[in-house]
Amino acid sequence: DVYKRQVLDKVEAETQKLNALVEEILTYSRLESGAAAVKLQQVDLLELLESVAEDGRLEALSQQKQLLVKADAKVRVLADPDLLYRALENLIRNAIKFTSANTVVTVELQQQAQRVHICISDQGAGVAHDDLAKLFTPFFRGQSKQDGVGLGLSIAKRAVESCGGSLTLQNCYAASGVVCGFQAVISLPLK
């Protein structure tokens, strides 16, 4: 009986992984083809960020890491809340996954002129220079040995673009020129 239960648990876990993979591929396909139903509405960015961060903090704590959200003020943008949530969730989870233990992932909301920027920064090893340009390539995973199929960043980019924004990725450098982290920046227009 115990053995059967273990086998069933394993089958269930593998089924959940396959379902997640199919969902990722379908989401990417819909976004890429323009078939995704984009529902633009007024979104309170701070409220959305805090909602994503709630789960992220638990994940970070379980890995001896911290997630910190900083915001100047409440900001509203015209966006699809589900797509933007998905993009933020992916970027924050990536930052938590790749930052070092006992470090902080910072999510900062900044308003500049007619745009708002959401900067997600970690304190990990960054990305190899040759891989930076390939990060949005579907199924590209670089040197990562972590779980995933390499669609998350492609989905995040297209989700942000469907909301009229842009997503950039870059290494962070210390004054000495050594890579000291990685940063994703979502930039959205203020209406």
Short mmCIF file of N, CA and C in Angstrom, two decimals:
data_model
loop_
_atom_site.label_atom_id
_atom_site.label_comp_id
_atom_site.label_asym_id
_atom_site.label_seq_id
_atom_site.Cartn_x
_atom_site.Cartn_y
_atom_site.Cartn_z
N ASP A 1 0.82 -1.21 0.00
CA ASP A 1 0.00 0.00 0.00
C ASP A 1 0.86 1.27 0.00
N VAL A 2 1.91 1.27 0.81
CA VAL A 2 2.81 2.43 0.88
C VAL A 2 3.49 2.65 -0.47
N TYR A 3 3.92 1.54 -1.08
CA TYR A 3 4.59 1.63 -2.39
C TYR A 3 3.63 2.19 -3.44
N LYS A 4 2.39 1.70 -3.45
CA LYS A 4 1.39 2.19 -4.41
C LYS A 4 1.16 3.69 -4.22
N ARG A 5 1.09 4.11 -2.96
CA ARG A 5 0.87 5.53 -2.66
C ARG A 5 2.03 6.37 -3.18
N GLN A 6 3.26 5.87 -3.01
CA GLN A 6 4.44 6.59 -3.49
C GLN A 6 4.43 6.70 -5.01
N VAL A 7 4.05 5.60 -5.68
CA VAL A 7 3.98 5.60 -7.14
C VAL A 7 2.92 6.59 -7.62
N LEU A 8 1.76 6.58 -6.97
CA LEU A 8 0.69 7.51 -7.34
C LEU A 8 1.09 8.97 -7.10
N ASP A 9 1.79 9.22 -6.00
CA ASP A 9 2.27 10.58 -5.72
C ASP A 9 3.24 11.03 -6.80
N LYS A 10 4.12 10.11 -7.22
CA LYS A 10 5.10 10.43 -8.27
C LYS A 10 4.39 10.73 -9.59
N VAL A 11 3.40 9.90 -9.94
CA VAL A 11 2.63 10.10 -11.17
C VAL A 11 1.90 11.45 -11.12
N GLU A 12 1.32 11.76 -9.96
CA GLU A 12 0.61 13.04 -9.82
C GLU A 12 1.56 14.23 -9.97
N ALA A 13 2.74 14.13 -9.37
CA ALA A 13 3.73 15.21 -9.47
C ALA A 13 4.17 15.39 -10.92
N GLU A 14 4.42 14.30 -11.63
CA GLU A 14 4.83 14.38 -13.04
C GLU A 14 3.70 14.94 -13.91
N THR A 15 2.47 14.57 -13.59
CA THR A 15 1.31 15.09 -14.33
C THR A 15 1.19 16.59 -14.15
N GLN A 16 1.42 17.08 -12.93
CA GLN A 16 1.37 18.52 -12.67
C GLN A 16 2.46 19.25 -13.45
N LYS A 17 3.65 18.65 -13.55
CA LYS A 17 4.73 19.26 -14.32
C LYS A 17 4.35 19.34 -15.80
N LEU A 18 3.76 18.26 -16.31
CA LEU A 18 3.34 18.25 -17.72
C LEU A 18 2.25 19.29 -17.97
N ASN A 19 1.29 19.39 -17.05
CA ASN A 19 0.23 20.40 -17.19
C ASN A 19 0.82 21.80 -17.21
N ALA A 20 1.78 22.06 -16.33
CA ALA A 20 2.42 23.37 -16.29
C ALA A 20 3.16 23.66 -17.60
N LEU A 21 3.84 22.65 -18.14
CA LEU A 21 4.56 22.81 -19.40
C LEU A 21 3.60 23.12 -20.54
N VAL A 22 2.50 22.37 -20.62
CA VAL A 22 1.50 22.61 -21.67
C VAL A 22 0.92 24.02 -21.53
N GLU A 23 0.64 24.44 -20.31
CA GLU A 23 0.09 25.78 -20.06
C GLU A 23 1.09 26.85 -20.51
N GLU A 24 2.37 26.65 -20.21
CA GLU A 24 3.40 27.61 -20.65
C GLU A 24 3.45 27.71 -22.17
N ILE A 25 3.42 26.56 -22.84
CA ILE A 25 3.49 26.55 -24.30
C ILE A 25 2.25 27.21 -24.90
N LEU A 26 1.08 26.92 -24.36
CA LEU A 26 -0.15 27.53 -24.86
C LEU A 26 -0.16 29.04 -24.64
N THR A 27 0.27 29.48 -23.47
CA THR A 27 0.32 30.91 -23.18
C THR A 27 1.29 31.60 -24.12
N TYR A 28 2.47 31.03 -24.30
CA TYR A 28 3.45 31.62 -25.21
C TYR A 28 2.88 31.69 -26.62
N SER A 29 2.26 30.61 -27.08
CA SER A 29 1.71 30.55 -28.43
C SER A 29 0.63 31.61 -28.63
N ARG A 30 -0.26 31.77 -27.64
CA ARG A 30 -1.32 32.78 -27.75
C ARG A 30 -0.75 34.19 -27.79
N LEU A 31 0.24 34.46 -26.94
CA LEU A 31 0.86 35.79 -26.93
C LEU A 31 1.61 36.06 -28.22
N GLU A 32 2.33 35.07 -28.70
CA GLU A 32 3.15 35.22 -29.91
C GLU A 32 2.28 35.45 -31.14
N SER A 33 1.15 34.76 -31.21
CA SER A 33 0.29 34.85 -32.39
C SER A 33 -0.70 36.02 -32.31
N GLY A 34 -0.77 36.65 -31.14
CA GLY A 34 -1.73 37.74 -30.97
C GLY A 34 -3.12 37.24 -30.63
N ALA A 35 -3.25 35.94 -30.36
CA ALA A 35 -4.56 35.35 -30.06
C ALA A 35 -4.96 35.52 -28.59
N ALA A 36 -4.03 35.97 -27.76
CA ALA A 36 -4.36 36.16 -26.34
C ALA A 36 -5.35 37.31 -26.21
N ALA A 37 -6.40 37.09 -25.44
CA ALA A 37 -7.39 38.15 -25.23
C ALA A 37 -6.84 39.14 -24.20
N VAL A 38 -6.38 40.29 -24.68
CA VAL A 38 -5.80 41.30 -23.79
C VAL A 38 -6.92 42.20 -23.29
N LYS A 39 -7.07 42.26 -21.96
CA LYS A 39 -8.14 43.07 -21.36
C LYS A 39 -7.50 44.22 -20.58
N LEU A 40 -7.35 45.36 -21.24
CA LEU A 40 -6.72 46.52 -20.61
C LEU A 40 -7.70 47.20 -19.67
N GLN A 41 -7.20 47.52 -18.47
CA GLN A 41 -8.00 48.25 -17.49
C GLN A 41 -7.05 48.98 -16.54
N GLN A 42 -7.62 49.87 -15.73
CA GLN A 42 -6.79 50.59 -14.76
C GLN A 42 -6.31 49.61 -13.70
N VAL A 43 -4.99 49.58 -13.49
CA VAL A 43 -4.39 48.66 -12.52
C VAL A 43 -3.57 49.45 -11.50
N ASP A 44 -3.82 49.19 -10.23
CA ASP A 44 -3.00 49.77 -9.16
C ASP A 44 -1.74 48.91 -9.07
N LEU A 45 -0.61 49.45 -9.52
CA LEU A 45 0.63 48.67 -9.60
C LEU A 45 1.13 48.21 -8.24
N LEU A 46 1.05 49.08 -7.24
CA LEU A 46 1.53 48.71 -5.91
C LEU A 46 0.72 47.54 -5.35
N GLU A 47 -0.59 47.61 -5.54
CA GLU A 47 -1.46 46.53 -5.07
C GLU A 47 -1.13 45.21 -5.79
N LEU A 48 -0.92 45.30 -7.10
CA LEU A 48 -0.56 44.11 -7.88
C LEU A 48 0.79 43.55 -7.44
N LEU A 49 1.76 44.44 -7.23
CA LEU A 49 3.09 44.02 -6.78
C LEU A 49 3.02 43.32 -5.43
N GLU A 50 2.28 43.89 -4.52
CA GLU A 50 2.17 43.30 -3.18
C GLU A 50 1.51 41.93 -3.25
N SER A 51 0.56 41.77 -4.16
CA SER A 51 -0.11 40.49 -4.33
C SER A 51 0.88 39.43 -4.82
N VAL A 52 1.71 39.78 -5.81
CA VAL A 52 2.73 38.85 -6.31
C VAL A 52 3.77 38.58 -5.23
N ALA A 53 4.16 39.64 -4.52
CA ALA A 53 5.23 39.52 -3.51
C ALA A 53 4.83 38.65 -2.33
N GLU A 54 3.54 38.58 -2.05
CA GLU A 54 3.08 37.77 -0.91
C GLU A 54 3.55 36.32 -1.03
N ASP A 55 3.33 35.74 -2.22
CA ASP A 55 3.80 34.36 -2.44
C ASP A 55 5.31 34.31 -2.55
N GLY A 56 5.89 35.32 -3.19
CA GLY A 56 7.34 35.37 -3.37
C GLY A 56 8.10 35.39 -2.05
N ARG A 57 7.56 36.08 -1.06
CA ARG A 57 8.23 36.17 0.24
C ARG A 57 8.33 34.79 0.90
N LEU A 58 7.27 34.02 0.80
CA LEU A 58 7.28 32.67 1.38
C LEU A 58 8.32 31.80 0.68
N GLU A 59 8.36 31.89 -0.65
CA GLU A 59 9.34 31.12 -1.41
C GLU A 59 10.76 31.55 -1.05
N ALA A 60 10.97 32.86 -0.94
CA ALA A 60 12.30 33.38 -0.59
C ALA A 60 12.73 32.91 0.79
N LEU A 61 11.83 33.02 1.76
CA LEU A 61 12.17 32.63 3.14
C LEU A 61 12.54 31.16 3.22
N SER A 62 11.86 30.33 2.43
CA SER A 62 12.16 28.89 2.47
C SER A 62 13.57 28.60 1.93
N GLN A 63 14.16 29.57 1.23
CA GLN A 63 15.51 29.40 0.68
C GLN A 63 16.53 30.32 1.36
N GLN A 64 16.20 30.83 2.55
CA GLN A 64 17.07 31.75 3.29
C GLN A 64 17.38 33.02 2.50
N LYS A 65 16.35 33.57 1.85
CA LYS A 65 16.48 34.79 1.07
C LYS A 65 15.37 35.73 1.48
N GLN A 66 15.47 36.99 1.08
CA GLN A 66 14.43 37.97 1.42
C GLN A 66 13.92 38.64 0.15
N LEU A 67 12.65 39.07 0.18
CA LEU A 67 12.05 39.83 -0.91
C LEU A 67 11.55 41.14 -0.35
N LEU A 68 12.03 42.24 -0.91
CA LEU A 68 11.70 43.57 -0.41
C LEU A 68 11.04 44.37 -1.53
N VAL A 69 9.89 45.00 -1.23
CA VAL A 69 9.20 45.85 -2.20
C VAL A 69 9.31 47.30 -1.74
N LYS A 70 9.79 48.17 -2.66
CA LYS A 70 9.90 49.60 -2.37
C LYS A 70 9.08 50.37 -3.39
N ALA A 71 8.35 51.37 -2.93
CA ALA A 71 7.55 52.17 -3.85
C ALA A 71 7.49 53.62 -3.39
N ASP A 72 7.64 54.55 -4.35
CA ASP A 72 7.54 55.98 -4.04
C ASP A 72 6.10 56.32 -3.67
N ALA A 73 5.18 55.85 -4.52
CA ALA A 73 3.77 56.19 -4.34
C ALA A 73 2.92 55.18 -5.09
N LYS A 74 1.61 55.27 -4.86
CA LYS A 74 0.69 54.41 -5.61
C LYS A 74 0.63 54.92 -7.04
N VAL A 75 0.67 54.01 -7.99
CA VAL A 75 0.64 54.38 -9.40
C VAL A 75 -0.38 53.49 -10.09
N ARG A 76 -1.18 54.10 -10.98
CA ARG A 76 -2.14 53.34 -11.77
C ARG A 76 -1.73 53.40 -13.23
N VAL A 77 -1.84 52.25 -13.90
CA VAL A 77 -1.53 52.18 -15.33
C VAL A 77 -2.65 51.43 -16.04
N LEU A 78 -2.71 51.62 -17.35
CA LEU A 78 -3.65 50.88 -18.17
C LEU A 78 -2.95 49.60 -18.62
N ALA A 79 -3.42 48.45 -18.15
CA ALA A 79 -2.74 47.19 -18.45
C ALA A 79 -3.71 46.03 -18.25
N ASP A 80 -3.28 44.86 -18.69
CA ASP A 80 -4.04 43.64 -18.42
C ASP A 80 -3.51 43.08 -17.11
N PRO A 81 -4.30 43.09 -16.04
CA PRO A 81 -3.78 42.68 -14.73
C PRO A 81 -3.29 41.23 -14.69
N ASP A 82 -3.96 40.34 -15.42
CA ASP A 82 -3.55 38.93 -15.41
C ASP A 82 -2.20 38.74 -16.10
N LEU A 83 -2.04 39.38 -17.26
CA LEU A 83 -0.78 39.25 -18.00
C LEU A 83 0.37 39.91 -17.23
N LEU A 84 0.09 41.08 -16.66
CA LEU A 84 1.13 41.78 -15.90
C LEU A 84 1.50 40.99 -14.64
N TYR A 85 0.52 40.40 -13.99
CA TYR A 85 0.77 39.55 -12.82
C TYR A 85 1.69 38.40 -13.23
N ARG A 86 1.38 37.77 -14.35
CA ARG A 86 2.17 36.63 -14.83
C ARG A 86 3.62 37.03 -15.09
N ALA A 87 3.80 38.20 -15.72
CA ALA A 87 5.16 38.67 -16.00
C ALA A 87 5.91 38.95 -14.71
N LEU A 88 5.28 39.66 -13.78
CA LEU A 88 5.92 39.98 -12.50
C LEU A 88 6.25 38.73 -11.70
N GLU A 89 5.31 37.80 -11.68
CA GLU A 89 5.52 36.54 -10.94
C GLU A 89 6.74 35.80 -11.49
N ASN A 90 6.83 35.73 -12.81
CA ASN A 90 7.95 35.03 -13.44
C ASN A 90 9.27 35.70 -13.12
N LEU A 91 9.32 37.02 -13.24
CA LEU A 91 10.57 37.75 -13.02
C LEU A 91 11.00 37.70 -11.55
N ILE A 92 10.04 37.82 -10.65
CA ILE A 92 10.36 37.77 -9.22
C ILE A 92 10.81 36.37 -8.82
N ARG A 93 10.13 35.35 -9.32
CA ARG A 93 10.53 33.97 -9.00
C ARG A 93 11.91 33.66 -9.55
N ASN A 94 12.22 34.15 -10.75
CA ASN A 94 13.56 33.98 -11.31
C ASN A 94 14.61 34.63 -10.42
N ALA A 95 14.32 35.85 -9.98
CA ALA A 95 15.27 36.57 -9.13
C ALA A 95 15.52 35.80 -7.84
N ILE A 96 14.45 35.28 -7.24
CA ILE A 96 14.59 34.50 -6.01
C ILE A 96 15.40 33.24 -6.28
N LYS A 97 15.12 32.59 -7.39
CA LYS A 97 15.80 31.33 -7.73
C LYS A 97 17.30 31.53 -7.91
N PHE A 98 17.68 32.65 -8.54
CA PHE A 98 19.09 32.82 -8.92
C PHE A 98 19.91 33.71 -7.99
N THR A 99 19.27 34.34 -7.00
CA THR A 99 20.06 35.12 -6.05
C THR A 99 20.73 34.18 -5.06
N SER A 100 21.77 34.65 -4.42
CA SER A 100 22.50 33.82 -3.45
C SER A 100 21.72 33.72 -2.13
N ALA A 101 21.98 32.68 -1.37
CA ALA A 101 21.37 32.55 -0.04
C ALA A 101 21.81 33.73 0.82
N ASN A 102 20.96 34.13 1.75
CA ASN A 102 21.23 35.24 2.67
C ASN A 102 21.40 36.57 1.95
N THR A 103 20.71 36.74 0.82
CA THR A 103 20.71 38.03 0.13
C THR A 103 19.26 38.48 -0.08
N VAL A 104 19.10 39.65 -0.67
CA VAL A 104 17.78 40.26 -0.83
C VAL A 104 17.47 40.46 -2.31
N VAL A 105 16.24 40.14 -2.69
CA VAL A 105 15.71 40.51 -4.00
C VAL A 105 14.89 41.78 -3.76
N THR A 106 15.18 42.81 -4.53
CA THR A 106 14.49 44.08 -4.37
C THR A 106 13.59 44.36 -5.57
N VAL A 107 12.34 44.71 -5.28
CA VAL A 107 11.40 45.11 -6.31
C VAL A 107 11.07 46.57 -6.05
N GLU A 108 11.44 47.43 -6.98
CA GLU A 108 11.30 48.87 -6.76
C GLU A 108 10.41 49.49 -7.83
N LEU A 109 9.42 50.25 -7.39
CA LEU A 109 8.50 50.95 -8.27
C LEU A 109 8.92 52.41 -8.33
N GLN A 110 9.28 52.88 -9.54
CA GLN A 110 9.76 54.25 -9.71
C GLN A 110 8.97 54.95 -10.81
N GLN A 111 8.56 56.18 -10.54
CA GLN A 111 7.85 56.96 -11.55
C GLN A 111 8.80 58.02 -12.10
N GLN A 112 8.92 58.08 -13.43
CA GLN A 112 9.78 59.07 -14.08
C GLN A 112 9.04 59.65 -15.27
N ALA A 113 8.76 60.94 -15.22
CA ALA A 113 8.03 61.63 -16.29
C ALA A 113 6.74 60.87 -16.62
N GLN A 114 6.60 60.45 -17.86
CA GLN A 114 5.36 59.78 -18.27
C GLN A 114 5.46 58.25 -18.27
N ARG A 115 6.45 57.73 -17.54
CA ARG A 115 6.61 56.27 -17.48
C ARG A 115 6.79 55.82 -16.03
N VAL A 116 6.46 54.56 -15.80
CA VAL A 116 6.72 53.95 -14.50
C VAL A 116 7.60 52.74 -14.75
N HIS A 117 8.58 52.55 -13.88
CA HIS A 117 9.53 51.45 -14.01
C HIS A 117 9.40 50.54 -12.78
N ILE A 118 9.36 49.25 -13.06
CA ILE A 118 9.40 48.25 -11.99
C ILE A 118 10.74 47.54 -12.14
N CYS A 119 11.65 47.76 -11.19
CA CYS A 119 13.00 47.20 -11.25
C CYS A 119 13.09 46.02 -10.28
N ILE A 120 13.41 44.86 -10.80
CA ILE A 120 13.54 43.65 -9.99
C ILE A 120 15.01 43.25 -10.00
N SER A 121 15.67 43.40 -8.85
CA SER A 121 17.11 43.19 -8.78
C SER A 121 17.46 42.07 -7.81
N ASP A 122 18.39 41.22 -8.23
CA ASP A 122 18.88 40.18 -7.32
C ASP A 122 20.38 40.38 -7.08
N GLN A 123 20.95 39.54 -6.23
CA GLN A 123 22.36 39.62 -5.90
C GLN A 123 23.06 38.31 -6.27
N GLY A 124 22.63 37.75 -7.40
CA GLY A 124 23.20 36.49 -7.86
C GLY A 124 24.43 36.71 -8.73
N ALA A 125 24.77 35.67 -9.48
CA ALA A 125 25.99 35.69 -10.30
C ALA A 125 25.78 36.33 -11.66
N GLY A 126 24.56 36.79 -11.96
CA GLY A 126 24.30 37.40 -13.26
C GLY A 126 24.24 36.36 -14.37
N VAL A 127 24.32 36.86 -15.59
CA VAL A 127 24.21 36.00 -16.77
C VAL A 127 25.46 36.18 -17.62
N ALA A 128 25.96 35.08 -18.18
CA ALA A 128 27.13 35.16 -19.06
C ALA A 128 26.85 36.15 -20.18
N HIS A 129 27.84 36.96 -20.51
CA HIS A 129 27.68 38.03 -21.50
C HIS A 129 27.10 37.50 -22.82
N ASP A 130 27.58 36.36 -23.28
CA ASP A 130 27.12 35.79 -24.55
C ASP A 130 25.66 35.34 -24.50
N ASP A 131 25.16 35.09 -23.29
CA ASP A 131 23.78 34.60 -23.14
C ASP A 131 22.76 35.74 -23.02
N LEU A 132 23.20 36.95 -22.69
CA LEU A 132 22.27 38.06 -22.45
C LEU A 132 21.32 38.27 -23.62
N ALA A 133 21.84 38.27 -24.84
CA ALA A 133 21.02 38.54 -26.02
C ALA A 133 20.06 37.39 -26.33
N LYS A 134 20.27 36.23 -25.73
CA LYS A 134 19.45 35.05 -26.04
C LYS A 134 18.35 34.80 -25.00
N LEU A 135 18.30 35.60 -23.96
CA LEU A 135 17.41 35.30 -22.84
C LEU A 135 15.93 35.27 -23.21
N PHE A 136 15.53 36.03 -24.24
CA PHE A 136 14.12 36.03 -24.64
C PHE A 136 13.83 34.97 -25.70
N THR A 137 14.84 34.20 -26.10
CA THR A 137 14.65 33.15 -27.09
C THR A 137 13.88 32.00 -26.45
N PRO A 138 12.74 31.61 -27.06
CA PRO A 138 11.96 30.50 -26.47
C PRO A 138 12.80 29.25 -26.29
N PHE A 139 12.66 28.62 -25.14
CA PHE A 139 13.31 27.37 -24.75
C PHE A 139 14.81 27.51 -24.45
N PHE A 140 15.34 28.74 -24.50
CA PHE A 140 16.75 28.94 -24.15
C PHE A 140 16.88 28.96 -22.64
N ARG A 141 17.82 28.18 -22.09
CA ARG A 141 17.99 28.10 -20.64
C ARG A 141 19.41 28.44 -20.20
N GLY A 142 20.30 28.76 -21.14
CA GLY A 142 21.66 29.14 -20.77
C GLY A 142 22.35 28.07 -19.95
N GLN A 143 23.00 28.52 -18.90
CA GLN A 143 23.73 27.60 -18.03
C GLN A 143 22.86 27.03 -16.91
N SER A 144 21.56 27.38 -16.92
CA SER A 144 20.68 26.99 -15.82
C SER A 144 20.49 25.49 -15.73
N LYS A 145 20.68 24.98 -14.54
CA LYS A 145 20.39 23.57 -14.27
C LYS A 145 19.09 23.47 -13.45
N GLN A 146 18.43 24.63 -13.29
CA GLN A 146 17.20 24.67 -12.49
C GLN A 146 16.03 24.14 -13.30
N ASP A 147 14.88 23.95 -12.60
CA ASP A 147 13.66 23.53 -13.28
C ASP A 147 13.24 24.62 -14.26
N GLY A 148 12.45 24.22 -15.23
CA GLY A 148 11.93 25.18 -16.20
C GLY A 148 12.26 24.73 -17.61
N VAL A 149 11.52 25.32 -18.55
CA VAL A 149 11.72 24.93 -19.95
C VAL A 149 12.24 26.07 -20.81
N GLY A 150 12.43 27.23 -20.21
CA GLY A 150 12.99 28.34 -20.97
C GLY A 150 11.95 29.18 -21.70
N LEU A 151 10.70 29.19 -21.20
CA LEU A 151 9.66 30.01 -21.82
C LEU A 151 9.27 31.21 -20.96
N GLY A 152 9.62 31.19 -19.69
CA GLY A 152 9.15 32.22 -18.75
C GLY A 152 9.50 33.64 -19.17
N LEU A 153 10.73 33.88 -19.60
CA LEU A 153 11.14 35.23 -19.98
C LEU A 153 10.50 35.65 -21.30
N SER A 154 10.32 34.71 -22.21
CA SER A 154 9.64 35.01 -23.48
C SER A 154 8.20 35.41 -23.20
N ILE A 155 7.54 34.68 -22.30
CA ILE A 155 6.16 35.00 -21.94
C ILE A 155 6.09 36.35 -21.24
N ALA A 156 7.02 36.59 -20.31
CA ALA A 156 7.03 37.87 -19.59
C ALA A 156 7.19 39.04 -20.55
N LYS A 157 8.10 38.92 -21.50
CA LYS A 157 8.34 39.99 -22.48
C LYS A 157 7.08 40.28 -23.30
N ARG A 158 6.47 39.24 -23.82
CA ARG A 158 5.29 39.45 -24.65
C ARG A 158 4.10 39.93 -23.83
N ALA A 159 3.99 39.48 -22.58
CA ALA A 159 2.91 39.95 -21.71
C ALA A 159 3.05 41.44 -21.44
N VAL A 160 4.27 41.88 -21.15
CA VAL A 160 4.51 43.31 -20.88
C VAL A 160 4.26 44.14 -22.14
N GLU A 161 4.72 43.64 -23.29
CA GLU A 161 4.51 44.36 -24.55
C GLU A 161 3.03 44.47 -24.89
N SER A 162 2.24 43.46 -24.55
CA SER A 162 0.80 43.51 -24.83
C SER A 162 0.11 44.59 -23.99
N CYS A 163 0.79 45.04 -22.92
CA CYS A 163 0.27 46.12 -22.07
C CYS A 163 0.87 47.47 -22.49
N GLY A 164 1.58 47.50 -23.62
CA GLY A 164 2.17 48.74 -24.12
C GLY A 164 3.51 49.08 -23.49
N GLY A 165 4.12 48.13 -22.80
CA GLY A 165 5.39 48.39 -22.11
C GLY A 165 6.56 47.68 -22.75
N SER A 166 7.68 47.72 -22.05
CA SER A 166 8.89 47.04 -22.52
C SER A 166 9.57 46.36 -21.33
N LEU A 167 10.36 45.35 -21.63
CA LEU A 167 11.10 44.60 -20.61
C LEU A 167 12.55 44.53 -21.03
N THR A 168 13.45 44.96 -20.15
CA THR A 168 14.88 44.85 -20.42
C THR A 168 15.54 44.05 -19.31
N LEU A 169 16.61 43.37 -19.66
CA LEU A 169 17.37 42.54 -18.72
C LEU A 169 18.83 42.93 -18.78
N GLN A 170 19.49 43.00 -17.62
CA GLN A 170 20.90 43.39 -17.61
C GLN A 170 21.60 42.91 -16.35
N ASN A 171 22.90 42.71 -16.48
CA ASN A 171 23.71 42.42 -15.31
C ASN A 171 23.93 43.70 -14.53
N CYS A 172 24.14 43.57 -13.22
CA CYS A 172 24.51 44.71 -12.36
C CYS A 172 26.00 44.56 -12.05
N TYR A 173 26.71 45.68 -12.02
CA TYR A 173 28.16 45.64 -11.82
C TYR A 173 28.56 46.45 -10.59
N ALA A 174 29.52 45.93 -9.83
CA ALA A 174 30.11 46.66 -8.71
C ALA A 174 31.09 47.68 -9.29
N ALA A 175 31.54 48.61 -8.44
CA ALA A 175 32.49 49.63 -8.89
C ALA A 175 33.75 49.00 -9.47
N SER A 176 34.09 47.81 -9.01
CA SER A 176 35.29 47.11 -9.49
C SER A 176 35.10 46.50 -10.87
N GLY A 177 33.84 46.52 -11.37
CA GLY A 177 33.57 45.95 -12.68
C GLY A 177 33.12 44.50 -12.63
N VAL A 178 33.04 43.94 -11.42
CA VAL A 178 32.61 42.55 -11.25
C VAL A 178 31.08 42.48 -11.22
N VAL A 179 30.50 41.47 -11.85
CA VAL A 179 29.04 41.28 -11.83
C VAL A 179 28.61 41.01 -10.39
N CYS A 180 27.60 41.76 -9.92
CA CYS A 180 27.14 41.58 -8.54
C CYS A 180 25.64 41.35 -8.46
N GLY A 181 25.04 41.01 -9.60
CA GLY A 181 23.61 40.74 -9.59
C GLY A 181 23.02 40.87 -10.97
N PHE A 182 21.70 40.79 -11.02
CA PHE A 182 20.99 40.83 -12.28
C PHE A 182 19.73 41.67 -12.07
N GLN A 183 19.30 42.36 -13.12
CA GLN A 183 18.12 43.24 -12.99
C GLN A 183 17.21 43.11 -14.20
N ALA A 184 15.92 43.00 -13.93
CA ALA A 184 14.88 43.06 -14.95
C ALA A 184 14.11 44.35 -14.73
N VAL A 185 13.85 45.10 -15.80
CA VAL A 185 13.13 46.37 -15.68
C VAL A 185 11.93 46.35 -16.62
N ILE A 186 10.74 46.44 -16.02
CA ILE A 186 9.51 46.61 -16.78
C ILE A 186 9.24 48.11 -16.83
N SER A 187 9.01 48.63 -18.03
CA SER A 187 8.71 50.05 -18.21
C SER A 187 7.33 50.16 -18.84
N LEU A 188 6.43 50.91 -18.20
CA LEU A 188 5.06 51.05 -18.69
C LEU A 188 4.69 52.53 -18.83
N PRO A 189 3.91 52.87 -19.85
CA PRO A 189 3.50 54.28 -19.99
C PRO A 189 2.42 54.64 -18.96
N LEU A 190 2.48 55.88 -18.50
CA LEU A 190 1.43 56.39 -17.61
C LEU A 190 0.39 57.06 -18.48
N LYS A 191 -0.85 56.70 -18.30
CA LYS A 191 -1.92 57.29 -19.12
C LYS A 191 -2.52 58.47 -18.38
#
